[in-house]
GROMACS .gro file of C-alpha atoms in nm:
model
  114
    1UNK     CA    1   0.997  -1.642  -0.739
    2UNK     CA    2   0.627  -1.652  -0.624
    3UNK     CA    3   0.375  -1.868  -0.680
    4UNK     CA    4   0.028  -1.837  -0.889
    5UNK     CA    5  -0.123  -1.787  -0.554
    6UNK     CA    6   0.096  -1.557  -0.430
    7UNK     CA    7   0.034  -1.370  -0.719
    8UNK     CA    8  -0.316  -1.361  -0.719
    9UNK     CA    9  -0.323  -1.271  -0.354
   10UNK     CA   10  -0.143  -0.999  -0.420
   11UNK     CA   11  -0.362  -0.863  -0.680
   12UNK     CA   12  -0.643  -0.893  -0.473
   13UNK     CA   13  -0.451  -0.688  -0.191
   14UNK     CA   14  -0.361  -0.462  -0.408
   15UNK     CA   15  -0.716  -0.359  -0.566
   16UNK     CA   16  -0.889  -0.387  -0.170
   17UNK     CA   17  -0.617  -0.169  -0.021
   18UNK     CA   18  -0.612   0.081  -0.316
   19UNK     CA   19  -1.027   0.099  -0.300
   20UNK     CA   20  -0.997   0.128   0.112
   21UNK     CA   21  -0.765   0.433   0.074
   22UNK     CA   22  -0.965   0.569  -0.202
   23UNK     CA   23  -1.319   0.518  -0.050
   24UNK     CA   24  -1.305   0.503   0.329
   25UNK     CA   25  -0.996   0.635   0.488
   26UNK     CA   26  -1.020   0.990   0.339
   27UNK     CA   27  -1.125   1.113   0.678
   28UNK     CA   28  -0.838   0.984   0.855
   29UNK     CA   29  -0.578   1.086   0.634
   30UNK     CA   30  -0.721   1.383   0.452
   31UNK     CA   31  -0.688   1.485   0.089
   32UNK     CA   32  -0.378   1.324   0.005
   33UNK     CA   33  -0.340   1.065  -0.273
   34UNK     CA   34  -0.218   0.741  -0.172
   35UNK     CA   35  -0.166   0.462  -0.429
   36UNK     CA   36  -0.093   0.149  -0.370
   37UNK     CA   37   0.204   0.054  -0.658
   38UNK     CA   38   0.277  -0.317  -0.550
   39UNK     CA   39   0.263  -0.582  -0.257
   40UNK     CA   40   0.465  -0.896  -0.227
   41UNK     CA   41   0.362  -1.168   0.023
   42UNK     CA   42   0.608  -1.423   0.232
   43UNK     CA   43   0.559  -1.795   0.089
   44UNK     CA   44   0.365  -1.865   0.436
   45UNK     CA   45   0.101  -1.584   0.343
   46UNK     CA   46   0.149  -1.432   0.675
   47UNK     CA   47   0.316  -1.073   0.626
   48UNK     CA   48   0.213  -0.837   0.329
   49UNK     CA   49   0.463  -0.594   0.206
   50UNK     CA   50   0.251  -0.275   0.106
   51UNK     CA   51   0.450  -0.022  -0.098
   52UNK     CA   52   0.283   0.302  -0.140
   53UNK     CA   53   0.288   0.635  -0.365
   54UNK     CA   54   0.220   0.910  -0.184
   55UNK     CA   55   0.129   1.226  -0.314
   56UNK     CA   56   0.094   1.540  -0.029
   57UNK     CA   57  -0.223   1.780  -0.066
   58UNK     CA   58  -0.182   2.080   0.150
   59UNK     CA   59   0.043   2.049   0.444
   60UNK     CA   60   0.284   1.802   0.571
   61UNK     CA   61   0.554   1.552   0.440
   62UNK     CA   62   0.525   1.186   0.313
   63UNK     CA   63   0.715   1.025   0.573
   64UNK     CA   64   0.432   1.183   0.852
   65UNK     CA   65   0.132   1.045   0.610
   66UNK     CA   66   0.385   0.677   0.587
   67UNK     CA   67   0.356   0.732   0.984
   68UNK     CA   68   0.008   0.773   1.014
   69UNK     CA   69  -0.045   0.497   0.777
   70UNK     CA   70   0.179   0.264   1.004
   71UNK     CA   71   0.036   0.410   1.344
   72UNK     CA   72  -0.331   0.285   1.142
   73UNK     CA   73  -0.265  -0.048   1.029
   74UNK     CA   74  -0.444  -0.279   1.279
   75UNK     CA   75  -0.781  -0.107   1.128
   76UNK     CA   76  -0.653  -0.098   0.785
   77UNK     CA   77  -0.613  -0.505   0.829
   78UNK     CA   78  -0.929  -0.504   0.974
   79UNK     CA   79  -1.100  -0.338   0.655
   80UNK     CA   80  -0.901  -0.591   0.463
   81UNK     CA   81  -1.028  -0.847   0.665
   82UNK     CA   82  -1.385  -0.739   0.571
   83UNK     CA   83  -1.351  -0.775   0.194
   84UNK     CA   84  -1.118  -1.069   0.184
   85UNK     CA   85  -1.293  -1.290   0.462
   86UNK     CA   86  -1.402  -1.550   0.248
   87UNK     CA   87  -1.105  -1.562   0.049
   88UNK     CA   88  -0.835  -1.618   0.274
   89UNK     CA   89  -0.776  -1.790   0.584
   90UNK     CA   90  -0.551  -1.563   0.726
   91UNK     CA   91  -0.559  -1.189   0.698
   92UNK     CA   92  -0.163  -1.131   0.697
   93UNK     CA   93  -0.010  -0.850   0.863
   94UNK     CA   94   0.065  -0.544   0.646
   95UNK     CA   95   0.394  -0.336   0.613
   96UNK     CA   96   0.397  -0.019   0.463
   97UNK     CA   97   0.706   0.122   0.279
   98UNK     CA   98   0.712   0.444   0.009
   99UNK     CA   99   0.793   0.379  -0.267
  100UNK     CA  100   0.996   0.658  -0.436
  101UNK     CA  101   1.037   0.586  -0.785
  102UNK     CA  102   0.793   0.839  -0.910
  103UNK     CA  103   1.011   1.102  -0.758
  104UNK     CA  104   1.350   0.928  -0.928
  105UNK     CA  105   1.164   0.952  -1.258
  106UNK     CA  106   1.129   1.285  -1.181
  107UNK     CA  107   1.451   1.351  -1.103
  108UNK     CA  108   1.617   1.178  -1.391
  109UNK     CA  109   1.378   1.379  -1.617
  110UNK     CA  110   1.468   1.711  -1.473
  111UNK     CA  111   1.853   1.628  -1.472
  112UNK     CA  112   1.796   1.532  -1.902
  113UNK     CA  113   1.672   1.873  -1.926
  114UNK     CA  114   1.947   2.055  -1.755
   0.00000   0.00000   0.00000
């Protein structure tokens, strides 16, 4: 169970990181649509857990973009860093998974139709 403020740190990580993929990383990772879907937080506030929704515009695969996103993260933090400065202490250190459960939706739908 997490606290109030691991809650509301988790918001805020959630809007920033959303609004830096959407603003200012479209150069690095091209046209694709990233969302961020949710974050959790360890009690100590030191590691973020960063699940994205990736959707692929032209070429390549999701688990290349999830790659690039991971190969990217110490300036990603730093961005973060930048917004949330006042806010927190620590900037914690961000993990990226995918989060699939737009595609199981998808799935189950097509499966009911069958």
């Amino acid at each position: 169970m997490q606290s109030t403020r691991q809650n509301k740190i988790c918001r805020l990580i959630q809007q920033d990181m959303g609004d830096i993929f959407l603003r200012e990383t479209k150069s690095v990772f091209g046209p694709s649509l990233i969302t961020v879907t949710g974050v959790r937080i360890t009690p100590d506030l030191s590691i973020a857990r960063i699940h994205v929704s990736l959707m692929i515009i032209g070429e390549g695969t999701k688990e290349g973009l999830l790659q690039q996103i991971r190969e990217n993260t110490p300036d990603l933090r730093r961005r973060l860093g930048l917004r949330e400065g006042k806010q927190l202490r620590i900037i914690p250190q961000l993990e990226f998974y995918l989060d699939d459960s737009l595609d199981y939706i998808e799935n189950i739908e097509r499966l009911l139709k069958q």
